[in-house]
Short mmCIF file of C-alpha atoms and ligand atoms in Angstrom, two decimals:
data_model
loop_
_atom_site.label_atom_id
_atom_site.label_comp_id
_atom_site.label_asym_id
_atom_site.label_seq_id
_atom_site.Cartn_x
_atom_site.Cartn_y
_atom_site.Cartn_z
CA UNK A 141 -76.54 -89.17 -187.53
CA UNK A 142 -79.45 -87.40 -185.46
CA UNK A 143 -82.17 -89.84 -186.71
CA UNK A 144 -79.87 -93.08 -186.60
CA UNK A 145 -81.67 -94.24 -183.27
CA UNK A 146 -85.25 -93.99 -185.56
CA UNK A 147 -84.34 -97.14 -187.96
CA UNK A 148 -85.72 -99.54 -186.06
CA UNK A 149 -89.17 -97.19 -185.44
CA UNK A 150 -89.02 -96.26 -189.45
CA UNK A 151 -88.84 -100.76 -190.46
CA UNK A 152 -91.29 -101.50 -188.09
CA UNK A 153 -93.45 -98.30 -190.09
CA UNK A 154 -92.46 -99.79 -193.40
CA UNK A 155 -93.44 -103.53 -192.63
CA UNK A 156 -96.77 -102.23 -191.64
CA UNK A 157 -97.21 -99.52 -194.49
CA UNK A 158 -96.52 -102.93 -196.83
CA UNK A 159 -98.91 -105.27 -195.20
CA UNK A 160 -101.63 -102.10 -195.35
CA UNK A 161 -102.22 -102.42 -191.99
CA UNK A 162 -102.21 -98.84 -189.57
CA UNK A 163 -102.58 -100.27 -185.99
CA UNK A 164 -101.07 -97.04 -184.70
CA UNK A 165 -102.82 -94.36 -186.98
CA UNK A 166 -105.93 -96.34 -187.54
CA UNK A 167 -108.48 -93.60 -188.26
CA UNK A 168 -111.84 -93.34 -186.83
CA UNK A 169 -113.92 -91.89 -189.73
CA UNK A 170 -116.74 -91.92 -187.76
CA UNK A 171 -118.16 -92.74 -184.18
CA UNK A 172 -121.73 -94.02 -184.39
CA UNK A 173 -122.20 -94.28 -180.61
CA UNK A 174 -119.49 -95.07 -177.25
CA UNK A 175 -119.30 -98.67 -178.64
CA UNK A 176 -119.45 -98.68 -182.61
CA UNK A 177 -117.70 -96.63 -185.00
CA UNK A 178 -115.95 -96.49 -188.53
CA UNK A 179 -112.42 -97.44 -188.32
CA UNK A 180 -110.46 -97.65 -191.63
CA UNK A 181 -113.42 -97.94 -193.82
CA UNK A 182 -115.06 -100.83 -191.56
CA UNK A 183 -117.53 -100.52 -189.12
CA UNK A 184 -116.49 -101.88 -185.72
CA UNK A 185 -117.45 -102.40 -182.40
CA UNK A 186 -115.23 -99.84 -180.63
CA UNK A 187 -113.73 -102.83 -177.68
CA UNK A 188 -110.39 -100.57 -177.44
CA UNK A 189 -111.04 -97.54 -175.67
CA UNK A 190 -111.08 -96.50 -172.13
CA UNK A 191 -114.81 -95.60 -172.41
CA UNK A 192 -115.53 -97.53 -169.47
CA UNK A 193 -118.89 -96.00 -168.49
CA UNK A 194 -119.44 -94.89 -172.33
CA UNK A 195 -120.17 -91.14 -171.05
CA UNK A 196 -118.04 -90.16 -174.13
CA UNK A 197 -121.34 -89.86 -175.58
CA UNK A 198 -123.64 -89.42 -172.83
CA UNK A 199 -126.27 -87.11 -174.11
CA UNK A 200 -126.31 -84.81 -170.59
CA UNK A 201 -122.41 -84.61 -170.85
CA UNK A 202 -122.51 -83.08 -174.55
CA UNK A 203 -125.38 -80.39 -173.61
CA UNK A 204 -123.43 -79.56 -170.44
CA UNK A 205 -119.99 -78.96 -172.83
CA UNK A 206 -122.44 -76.95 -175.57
CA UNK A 207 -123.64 -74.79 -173.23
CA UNK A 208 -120.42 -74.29 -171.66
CA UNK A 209 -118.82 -73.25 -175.14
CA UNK A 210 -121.52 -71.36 -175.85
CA UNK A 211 -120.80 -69.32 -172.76
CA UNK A 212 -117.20 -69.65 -172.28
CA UNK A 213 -115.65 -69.65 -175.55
CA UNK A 214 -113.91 -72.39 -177.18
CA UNK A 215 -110.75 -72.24 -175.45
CA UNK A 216 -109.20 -70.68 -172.30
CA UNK A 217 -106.22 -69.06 -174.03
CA UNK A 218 -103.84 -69.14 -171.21
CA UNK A 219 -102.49 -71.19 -168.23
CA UNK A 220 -104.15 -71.78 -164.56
CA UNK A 221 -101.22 -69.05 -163.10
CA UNK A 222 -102.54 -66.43 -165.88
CA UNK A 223 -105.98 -65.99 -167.53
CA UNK A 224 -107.02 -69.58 -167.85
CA UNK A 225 -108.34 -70.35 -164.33
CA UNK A 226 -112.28 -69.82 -164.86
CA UNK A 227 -115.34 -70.17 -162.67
CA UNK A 228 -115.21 -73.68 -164.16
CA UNK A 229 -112.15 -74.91 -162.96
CA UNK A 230 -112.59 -74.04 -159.63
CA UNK A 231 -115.86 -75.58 -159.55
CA UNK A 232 -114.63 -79.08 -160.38
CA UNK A 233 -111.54 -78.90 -158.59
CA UNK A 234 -114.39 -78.09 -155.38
CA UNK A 235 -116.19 -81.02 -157.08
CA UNK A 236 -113.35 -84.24 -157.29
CA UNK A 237 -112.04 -82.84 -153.85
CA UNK A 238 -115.55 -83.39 -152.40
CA UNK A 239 -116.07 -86.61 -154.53
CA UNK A 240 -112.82 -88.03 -152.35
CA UNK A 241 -113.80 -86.52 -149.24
CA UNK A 242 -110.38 -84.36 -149.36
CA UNK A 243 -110.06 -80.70 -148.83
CA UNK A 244 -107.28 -80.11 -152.01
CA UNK A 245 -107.79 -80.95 -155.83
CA UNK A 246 -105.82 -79.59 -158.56
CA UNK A 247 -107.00 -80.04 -162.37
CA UNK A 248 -104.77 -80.41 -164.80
CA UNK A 249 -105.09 -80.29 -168.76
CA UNK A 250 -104.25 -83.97 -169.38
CA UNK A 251 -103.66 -87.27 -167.23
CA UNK A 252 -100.26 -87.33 -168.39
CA UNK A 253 -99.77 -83.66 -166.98
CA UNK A 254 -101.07 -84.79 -163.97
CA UNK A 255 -99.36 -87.92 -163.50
CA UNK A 256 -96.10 -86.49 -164.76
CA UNK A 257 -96.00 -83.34 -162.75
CA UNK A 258 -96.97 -84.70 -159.55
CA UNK A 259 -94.24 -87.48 -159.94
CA UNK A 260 -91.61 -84.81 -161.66
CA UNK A 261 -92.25 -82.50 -158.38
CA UNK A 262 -92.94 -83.94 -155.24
CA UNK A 263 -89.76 -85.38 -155.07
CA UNK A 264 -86.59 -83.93 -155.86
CA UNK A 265 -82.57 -84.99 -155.71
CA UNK A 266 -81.89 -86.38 -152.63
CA UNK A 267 -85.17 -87.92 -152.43
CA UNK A 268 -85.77 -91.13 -152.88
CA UNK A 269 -88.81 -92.53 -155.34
CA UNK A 270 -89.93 -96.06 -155.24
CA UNK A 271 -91.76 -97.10 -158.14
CA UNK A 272 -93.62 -100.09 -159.39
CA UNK A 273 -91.31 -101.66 -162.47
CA UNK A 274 -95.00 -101.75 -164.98
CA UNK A 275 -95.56 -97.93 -164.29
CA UNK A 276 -97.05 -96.07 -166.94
CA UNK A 277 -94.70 -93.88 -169.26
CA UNK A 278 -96.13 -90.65 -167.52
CA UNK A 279 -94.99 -92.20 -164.08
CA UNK A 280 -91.25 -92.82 -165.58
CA UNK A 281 -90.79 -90.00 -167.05
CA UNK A 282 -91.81 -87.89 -164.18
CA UNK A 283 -89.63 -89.62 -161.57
CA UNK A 284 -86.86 -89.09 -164.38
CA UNK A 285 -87.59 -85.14 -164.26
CA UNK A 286 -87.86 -85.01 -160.78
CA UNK A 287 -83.84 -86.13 -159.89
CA UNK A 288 -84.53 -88.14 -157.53
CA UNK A 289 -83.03 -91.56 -156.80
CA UNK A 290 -85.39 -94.26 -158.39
CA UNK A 291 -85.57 -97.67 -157.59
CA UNK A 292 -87.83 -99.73 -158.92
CA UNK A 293 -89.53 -102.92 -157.26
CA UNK A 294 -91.04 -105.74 -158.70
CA UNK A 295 -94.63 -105.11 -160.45
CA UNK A 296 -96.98 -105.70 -157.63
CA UNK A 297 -95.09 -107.31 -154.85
CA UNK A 298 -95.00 -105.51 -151.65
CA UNK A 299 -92.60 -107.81 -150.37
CA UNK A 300 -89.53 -106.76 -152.84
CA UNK A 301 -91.22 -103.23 -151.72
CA UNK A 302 -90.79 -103.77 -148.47
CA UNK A 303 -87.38 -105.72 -149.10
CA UNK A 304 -86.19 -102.19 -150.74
CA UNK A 305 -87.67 -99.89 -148.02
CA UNK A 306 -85.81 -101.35 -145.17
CA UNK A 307 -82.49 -101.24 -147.12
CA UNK A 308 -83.34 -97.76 -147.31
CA UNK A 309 -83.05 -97.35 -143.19
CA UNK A 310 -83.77 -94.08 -142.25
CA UNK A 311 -84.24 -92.58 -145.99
CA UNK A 312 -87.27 -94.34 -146.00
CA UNK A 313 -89.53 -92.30 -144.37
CA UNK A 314 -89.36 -89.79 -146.60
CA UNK A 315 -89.37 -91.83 -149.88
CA UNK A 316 -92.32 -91.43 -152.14
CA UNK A 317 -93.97 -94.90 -153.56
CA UNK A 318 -95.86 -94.88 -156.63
CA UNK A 319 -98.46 -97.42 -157.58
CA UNK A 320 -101.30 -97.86 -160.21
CA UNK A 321 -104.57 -98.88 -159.54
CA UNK A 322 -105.77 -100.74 -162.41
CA UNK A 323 -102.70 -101.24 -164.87
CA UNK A 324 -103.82 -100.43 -167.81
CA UNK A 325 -101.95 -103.11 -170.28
CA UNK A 326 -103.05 -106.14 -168.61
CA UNK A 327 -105.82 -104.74 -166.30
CA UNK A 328 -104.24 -106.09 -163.11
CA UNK A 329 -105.31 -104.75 -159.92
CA UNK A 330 -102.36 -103.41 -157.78
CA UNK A 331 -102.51 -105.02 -154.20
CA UNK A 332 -102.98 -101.51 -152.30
CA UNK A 333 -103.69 -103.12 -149.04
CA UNK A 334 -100.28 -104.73 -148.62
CA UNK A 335 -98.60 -102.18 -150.42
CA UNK A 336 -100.27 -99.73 -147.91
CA UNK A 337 -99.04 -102.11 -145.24
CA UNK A 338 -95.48 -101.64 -146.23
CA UNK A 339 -96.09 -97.84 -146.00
CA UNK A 340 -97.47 -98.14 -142.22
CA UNK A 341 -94.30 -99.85 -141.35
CA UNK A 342 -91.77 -98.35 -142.92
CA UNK A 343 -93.38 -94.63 -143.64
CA UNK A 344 -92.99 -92.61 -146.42
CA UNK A 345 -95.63 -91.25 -148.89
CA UNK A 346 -97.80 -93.59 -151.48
CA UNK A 347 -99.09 -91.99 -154.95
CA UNK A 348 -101.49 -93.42 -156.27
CA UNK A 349 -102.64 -93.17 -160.16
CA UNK A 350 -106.33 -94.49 -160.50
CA UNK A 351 -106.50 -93.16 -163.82
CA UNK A 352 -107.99 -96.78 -165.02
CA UNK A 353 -109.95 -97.38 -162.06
CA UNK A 354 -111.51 -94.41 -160.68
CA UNK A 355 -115.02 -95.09 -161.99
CA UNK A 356 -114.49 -98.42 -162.07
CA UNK A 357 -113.83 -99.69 -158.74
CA UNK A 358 -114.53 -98.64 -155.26
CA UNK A 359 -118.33 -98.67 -153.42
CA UNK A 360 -118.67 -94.72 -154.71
CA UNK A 361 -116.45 -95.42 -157.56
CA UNK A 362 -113.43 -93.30 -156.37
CA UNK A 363 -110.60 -96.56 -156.96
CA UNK A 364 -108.32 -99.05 -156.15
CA UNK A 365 -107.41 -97.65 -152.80
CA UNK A 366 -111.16 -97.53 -151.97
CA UNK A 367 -111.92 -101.12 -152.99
CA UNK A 368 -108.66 -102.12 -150.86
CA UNK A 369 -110.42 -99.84 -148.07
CA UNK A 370 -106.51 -97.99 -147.70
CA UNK A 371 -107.72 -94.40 -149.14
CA UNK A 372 -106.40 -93.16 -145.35
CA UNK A 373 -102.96 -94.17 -146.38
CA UNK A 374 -102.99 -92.14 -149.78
CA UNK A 375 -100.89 -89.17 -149.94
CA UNK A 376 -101.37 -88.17 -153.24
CA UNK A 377 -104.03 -89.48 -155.75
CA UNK A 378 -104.04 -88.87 -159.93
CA UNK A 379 -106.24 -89.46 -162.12
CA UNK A 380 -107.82 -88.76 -165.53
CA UNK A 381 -110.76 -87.59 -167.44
CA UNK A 382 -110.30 -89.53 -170.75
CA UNK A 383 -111.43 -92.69 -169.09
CA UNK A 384 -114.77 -93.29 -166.84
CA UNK A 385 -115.27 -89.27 -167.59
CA UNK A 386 -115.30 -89.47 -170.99
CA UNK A 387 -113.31 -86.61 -171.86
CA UNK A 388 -109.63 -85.31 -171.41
CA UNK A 389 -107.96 -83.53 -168.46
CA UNK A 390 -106.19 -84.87 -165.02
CA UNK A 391 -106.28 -84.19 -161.46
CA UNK A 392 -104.35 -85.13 -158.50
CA UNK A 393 -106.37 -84.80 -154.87
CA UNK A 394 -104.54 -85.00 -151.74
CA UNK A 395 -105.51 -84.47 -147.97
CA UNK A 396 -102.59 -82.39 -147.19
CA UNK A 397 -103.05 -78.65 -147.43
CA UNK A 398 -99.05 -78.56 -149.07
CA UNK A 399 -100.72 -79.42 -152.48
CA UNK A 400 -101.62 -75.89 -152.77
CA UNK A 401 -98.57 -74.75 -152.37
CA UNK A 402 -97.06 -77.33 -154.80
CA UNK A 403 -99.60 -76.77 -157.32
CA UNK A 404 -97.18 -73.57 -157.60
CA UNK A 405 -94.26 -75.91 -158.50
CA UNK A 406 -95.74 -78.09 -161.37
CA UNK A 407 -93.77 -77.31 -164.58
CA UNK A 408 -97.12 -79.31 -166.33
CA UNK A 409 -99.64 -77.37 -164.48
CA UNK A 410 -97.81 -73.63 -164.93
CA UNK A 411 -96.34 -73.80 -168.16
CA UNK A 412 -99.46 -75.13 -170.30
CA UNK A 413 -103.03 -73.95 -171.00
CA UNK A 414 -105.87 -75.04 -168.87
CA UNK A 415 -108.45 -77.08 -170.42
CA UNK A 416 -111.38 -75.62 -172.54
CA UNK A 417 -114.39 -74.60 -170.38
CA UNK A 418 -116.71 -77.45 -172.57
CA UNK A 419 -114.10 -80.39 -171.42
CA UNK A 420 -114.69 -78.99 -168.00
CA UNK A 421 -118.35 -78.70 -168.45
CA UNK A 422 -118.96 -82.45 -169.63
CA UNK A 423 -116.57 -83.92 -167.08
CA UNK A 424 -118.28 -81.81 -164.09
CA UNK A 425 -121.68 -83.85 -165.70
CA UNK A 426 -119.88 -87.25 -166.21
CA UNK A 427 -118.62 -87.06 -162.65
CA UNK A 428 -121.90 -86.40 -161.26
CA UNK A 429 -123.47 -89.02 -163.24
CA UNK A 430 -120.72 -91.28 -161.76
CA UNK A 431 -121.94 -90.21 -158.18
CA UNK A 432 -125.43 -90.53 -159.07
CA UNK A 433 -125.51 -93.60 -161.24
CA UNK A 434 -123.80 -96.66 -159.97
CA UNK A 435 -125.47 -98.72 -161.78
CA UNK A 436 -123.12 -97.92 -164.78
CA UNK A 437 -120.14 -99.72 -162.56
CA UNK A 438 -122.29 -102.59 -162.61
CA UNK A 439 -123.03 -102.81 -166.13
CA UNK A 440 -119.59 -102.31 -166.87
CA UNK A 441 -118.44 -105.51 -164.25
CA UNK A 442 -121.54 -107.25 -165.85
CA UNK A 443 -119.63 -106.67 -169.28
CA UNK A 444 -116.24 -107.40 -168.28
CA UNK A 445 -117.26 -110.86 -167.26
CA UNK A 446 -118.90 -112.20 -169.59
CA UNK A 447 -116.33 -110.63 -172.12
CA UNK A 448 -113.45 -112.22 -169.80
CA UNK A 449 -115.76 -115.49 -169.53
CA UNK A 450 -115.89 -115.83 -172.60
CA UNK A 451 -112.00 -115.34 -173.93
CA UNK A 452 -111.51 -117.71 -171.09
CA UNK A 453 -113.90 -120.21 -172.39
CA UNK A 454 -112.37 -120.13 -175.96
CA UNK A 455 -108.82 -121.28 -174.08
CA UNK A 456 -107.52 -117.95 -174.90
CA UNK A 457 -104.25 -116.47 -172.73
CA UNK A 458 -106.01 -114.07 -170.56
CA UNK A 459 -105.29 -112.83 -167.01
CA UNK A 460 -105.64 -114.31 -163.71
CA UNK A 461 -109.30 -112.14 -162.99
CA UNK A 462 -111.98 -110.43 -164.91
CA UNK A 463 -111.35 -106.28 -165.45
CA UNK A 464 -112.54 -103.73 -167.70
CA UNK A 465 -108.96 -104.46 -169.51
CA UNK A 466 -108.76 -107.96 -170.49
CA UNK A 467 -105.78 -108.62 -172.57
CA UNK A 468 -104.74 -111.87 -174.76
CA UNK A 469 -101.45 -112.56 -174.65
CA UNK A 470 -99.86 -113.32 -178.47
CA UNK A 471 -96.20 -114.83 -179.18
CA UNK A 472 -94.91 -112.08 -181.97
CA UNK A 473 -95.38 -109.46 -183.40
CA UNK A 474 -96.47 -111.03 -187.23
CA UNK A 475 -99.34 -113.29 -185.07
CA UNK A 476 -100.48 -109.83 -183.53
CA UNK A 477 -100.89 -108.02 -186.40
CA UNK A 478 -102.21 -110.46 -188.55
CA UNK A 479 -104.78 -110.86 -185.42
CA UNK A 480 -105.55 -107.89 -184.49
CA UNK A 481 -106.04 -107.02 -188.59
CA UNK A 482 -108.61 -110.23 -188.95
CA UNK A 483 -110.41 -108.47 -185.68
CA UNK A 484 -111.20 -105.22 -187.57
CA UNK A 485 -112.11 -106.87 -190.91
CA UNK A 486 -114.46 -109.13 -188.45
CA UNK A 487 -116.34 -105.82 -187.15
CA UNK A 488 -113.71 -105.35 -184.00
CA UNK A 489 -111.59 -102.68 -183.10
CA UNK A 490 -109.16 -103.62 -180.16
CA UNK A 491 -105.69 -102.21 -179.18
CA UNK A 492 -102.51 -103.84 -180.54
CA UNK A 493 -99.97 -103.34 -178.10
CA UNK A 494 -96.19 -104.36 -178.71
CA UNK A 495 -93.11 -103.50 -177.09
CA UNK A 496 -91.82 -100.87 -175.51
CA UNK A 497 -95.50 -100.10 -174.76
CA UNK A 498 -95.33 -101.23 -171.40
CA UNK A 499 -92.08 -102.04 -169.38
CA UNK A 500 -93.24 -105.85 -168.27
CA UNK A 501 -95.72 -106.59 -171.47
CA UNK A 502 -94.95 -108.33 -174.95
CA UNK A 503 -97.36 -108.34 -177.25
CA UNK A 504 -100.98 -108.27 -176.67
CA UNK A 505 -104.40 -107.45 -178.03
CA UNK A 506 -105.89 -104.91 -175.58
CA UNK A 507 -109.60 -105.37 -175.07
CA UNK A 508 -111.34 -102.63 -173.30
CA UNK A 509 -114.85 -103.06 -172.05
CA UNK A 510 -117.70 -100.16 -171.80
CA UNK A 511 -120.87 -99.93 -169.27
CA UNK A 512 -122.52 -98.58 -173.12
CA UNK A 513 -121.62 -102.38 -174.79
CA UNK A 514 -125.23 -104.75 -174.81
CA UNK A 515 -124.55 -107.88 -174.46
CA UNK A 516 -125.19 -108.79 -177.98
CA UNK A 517 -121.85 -106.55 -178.88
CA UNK A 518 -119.77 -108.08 -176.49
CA UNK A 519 -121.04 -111.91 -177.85
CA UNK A 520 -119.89 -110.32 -180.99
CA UNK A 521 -116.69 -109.47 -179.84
CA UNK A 522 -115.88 -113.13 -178.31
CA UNK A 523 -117.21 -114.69 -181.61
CA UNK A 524 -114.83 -112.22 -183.63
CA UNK A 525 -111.89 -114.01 -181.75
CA UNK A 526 -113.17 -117.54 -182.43
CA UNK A 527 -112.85 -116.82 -186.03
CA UNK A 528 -109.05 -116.29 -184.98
CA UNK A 529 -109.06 -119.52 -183.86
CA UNK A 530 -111.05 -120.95 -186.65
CA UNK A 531 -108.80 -119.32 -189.04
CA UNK A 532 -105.33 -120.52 -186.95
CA UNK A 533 -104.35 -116.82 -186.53
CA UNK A 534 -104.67 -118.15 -182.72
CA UNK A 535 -104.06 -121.05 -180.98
CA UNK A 536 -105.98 -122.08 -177.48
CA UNK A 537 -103.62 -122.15 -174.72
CA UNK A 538 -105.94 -124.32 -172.19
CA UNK A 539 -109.01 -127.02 -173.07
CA UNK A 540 -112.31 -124.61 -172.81
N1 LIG B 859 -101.68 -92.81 -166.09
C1 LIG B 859 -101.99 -94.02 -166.54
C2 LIG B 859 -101.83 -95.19 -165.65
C3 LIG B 859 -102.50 -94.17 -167.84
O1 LIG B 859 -102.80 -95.40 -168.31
C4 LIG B 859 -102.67 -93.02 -168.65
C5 LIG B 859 -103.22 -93.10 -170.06
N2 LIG B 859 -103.29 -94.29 -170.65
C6 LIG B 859 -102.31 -91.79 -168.15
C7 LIG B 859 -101.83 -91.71 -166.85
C8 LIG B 859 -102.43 -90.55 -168.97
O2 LIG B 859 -103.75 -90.16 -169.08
P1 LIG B 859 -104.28 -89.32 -170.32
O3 LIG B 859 -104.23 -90.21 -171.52
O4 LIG B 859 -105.66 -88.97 -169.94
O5 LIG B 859 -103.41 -88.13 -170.50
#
């Protein structure tokens, strides 16, 4: 039957609807400010978003996307290739090229669009695409589209990349290598420099998606690639707007003068309506408060270290480094929902991640950290998961 390959989808559904627990539909009745909401009847610290500068509710980036609807109109009706290419569009495509220092910049109406349809397009069969094995689901499913062979190498290790480049002999130079900047389950940083290494050596073309860490890293807050100092070796760059810009939309910025041609090409740019002129609006504002403020980067590595410090401290499994995505690693899936339940009834709303979520990642609780948390919310949010230990939902992996 059509909906056979659903049963396991529709138990896992009915072992949560009988425990009362919605970790996938939890409802946010309210939001009270970037950091504190009401989720499921409970007010919570908000620690699982990807508010990382808290501009969501910036007060200049709301006036900016008023005024814009108030001009505009609520909606654009139409794709980019019809009527849905305003004044507004233009502007902030001008805007994110200039913020990279690239002449080209195409917006698109979601990261996933972006991220999707640059990886569904630039390559094509006969190509080859070379992808990191923890790539986000936009990132697979594009290279799927796209027909081209895919091979995937290990997450972060340039050396399997480069092991899989030379097998490629002369095919390499035109393969297309895809990497993330921050990944967004366990907030690793990818290691750009050698991966831009392999790239000098062998050629080809290197996509990266900064949608985590645009914002977040980088002296001007442009990346990964920028932090690494390898933004010369970047063909292609995505990113989004529901992170650090506090809104929703994509882009992809690239120094060759083909993307404006291929802008022509993307299925996900063509064949879906641009964004509304008040998304625009606010995430022109956010990104010039990025340029303008970076101060906000600070508060949000201020944050992310004492949040990481202080999982760490409690013996909890986190990762190797401090990042704006610190996750703690759980044995099963009972232990993470019972966990990440005992989190919201203590005042905390974090991510519950479980397979398939991410091709390399079990189960998790995916903390998120804002530039908009005080201090005093993120103590909160460290003494919400020593009452997981007190209460023996979680056990410490390491002596504090
Ligand atoms: N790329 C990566 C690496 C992501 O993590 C995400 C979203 N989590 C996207 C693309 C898609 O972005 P959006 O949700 O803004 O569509």
């Amino acid at each position: 039957m059509l909906f056979d390959k659903f049963q396991e989808m529709a138990a896992f559904q009915s072992e949560l609807a009988q425990r009362g627990v919605t970790p996938f539909g939890a409802v946010t009745e309210e939001i009270v400010s970037a950091t504190e909401g009401v989720v499921e009847g409970r007010r919570v610290i908000l620690a699982g978003t990807n508010n990382y500068l808290g501009l969501s509710f910036d007060s200049r980036c709301i006036a900016a996307a008023q005024a814009a609807a108030a001009r505009w109109g609520t909606g654009t009706t139409g794709s980019r290739l019809a009527n849905g290419s305003f004044a507004e569009h233009q502007a902030l495509e001008e805007e994110i090229a200039a913020f990279y220092g690239v002449g080209q910049a195409i917006v698109f109406s979601t990261g996933y669009a972006a991220t999707m349809g640059m990886c569904s397009t630039l390559a094509g069969p006969g190509d080859v695409i070379l992808l990191d094995a923890d790539s986000h689901a936009s990132i697979y499913t594009g290279v799927k589209l796209s027909g081209a062979d895919v091979i995937r190498f290990k997450h972060s290790d340039p050396d399997d990349l480069a092991k899989r480049m030379r097998r490629l002999g002369d095919r390499a130079g035109q393969a297309l290598i895809i990497a993330e900047g921050i990944y967004s389950m366990l907030g690793d940083v990818a290691p750009l420099q050698e991966i831009a290494a392999v790239k000098r050596e062998y050629g080809g073309y290197l996509l990266v998606d900064e949608a985590h860490s645009m914002g977040a890293l980088g002296a001007t807050g442009r990346g990964a690639a920028q932090a690494a100092g390898v933004e010369a070796d970047v063909d292609f760059t995505v990113g989004t707007f529901s992170k650090s810009l506090g809104a929703i939309g994509g882009f992809c910025i690239s120094p060759h003068p083909e993307l404006q041609t291929i802008r022509y090409c993307i299925s996900a740019y063509i064949f879906t309506a641009s964004s509304s002129p008040s998304v625009i609006a606010s995430t022109r504002e956010a990104l010039r408060i990025i340029r303008s403020e970076p101060q906000l980067r600070d508060r949000l590595w201020d944050n992310a270290r004492r949040l990481y410090d202080g999982l760490k401290a409690l013996g909890l499994p986190v990762g190797p480094a401090a990042s704006p995505v610190i996750a703690v690693e759980l044995e099963d899936r009972a232990q993470t929902i019972n966990c990440w339940e005992a989190l919201l009834d203590g005042g905390v709303y974090v991510n519950m991640v479980v397979p398939p979520a991410s091709p390399s990642t079990n189960f998790l609780l995916r903390n998120s950290v804002s530039a908009a948390h005080s201090s005093e919310q993120i103590d909160r949010i460290i003494a919400a998961y020593a009452g997981l230990l007190d209460a023996g939902l979680l056990r410490p992996v390491e002596a504090a």
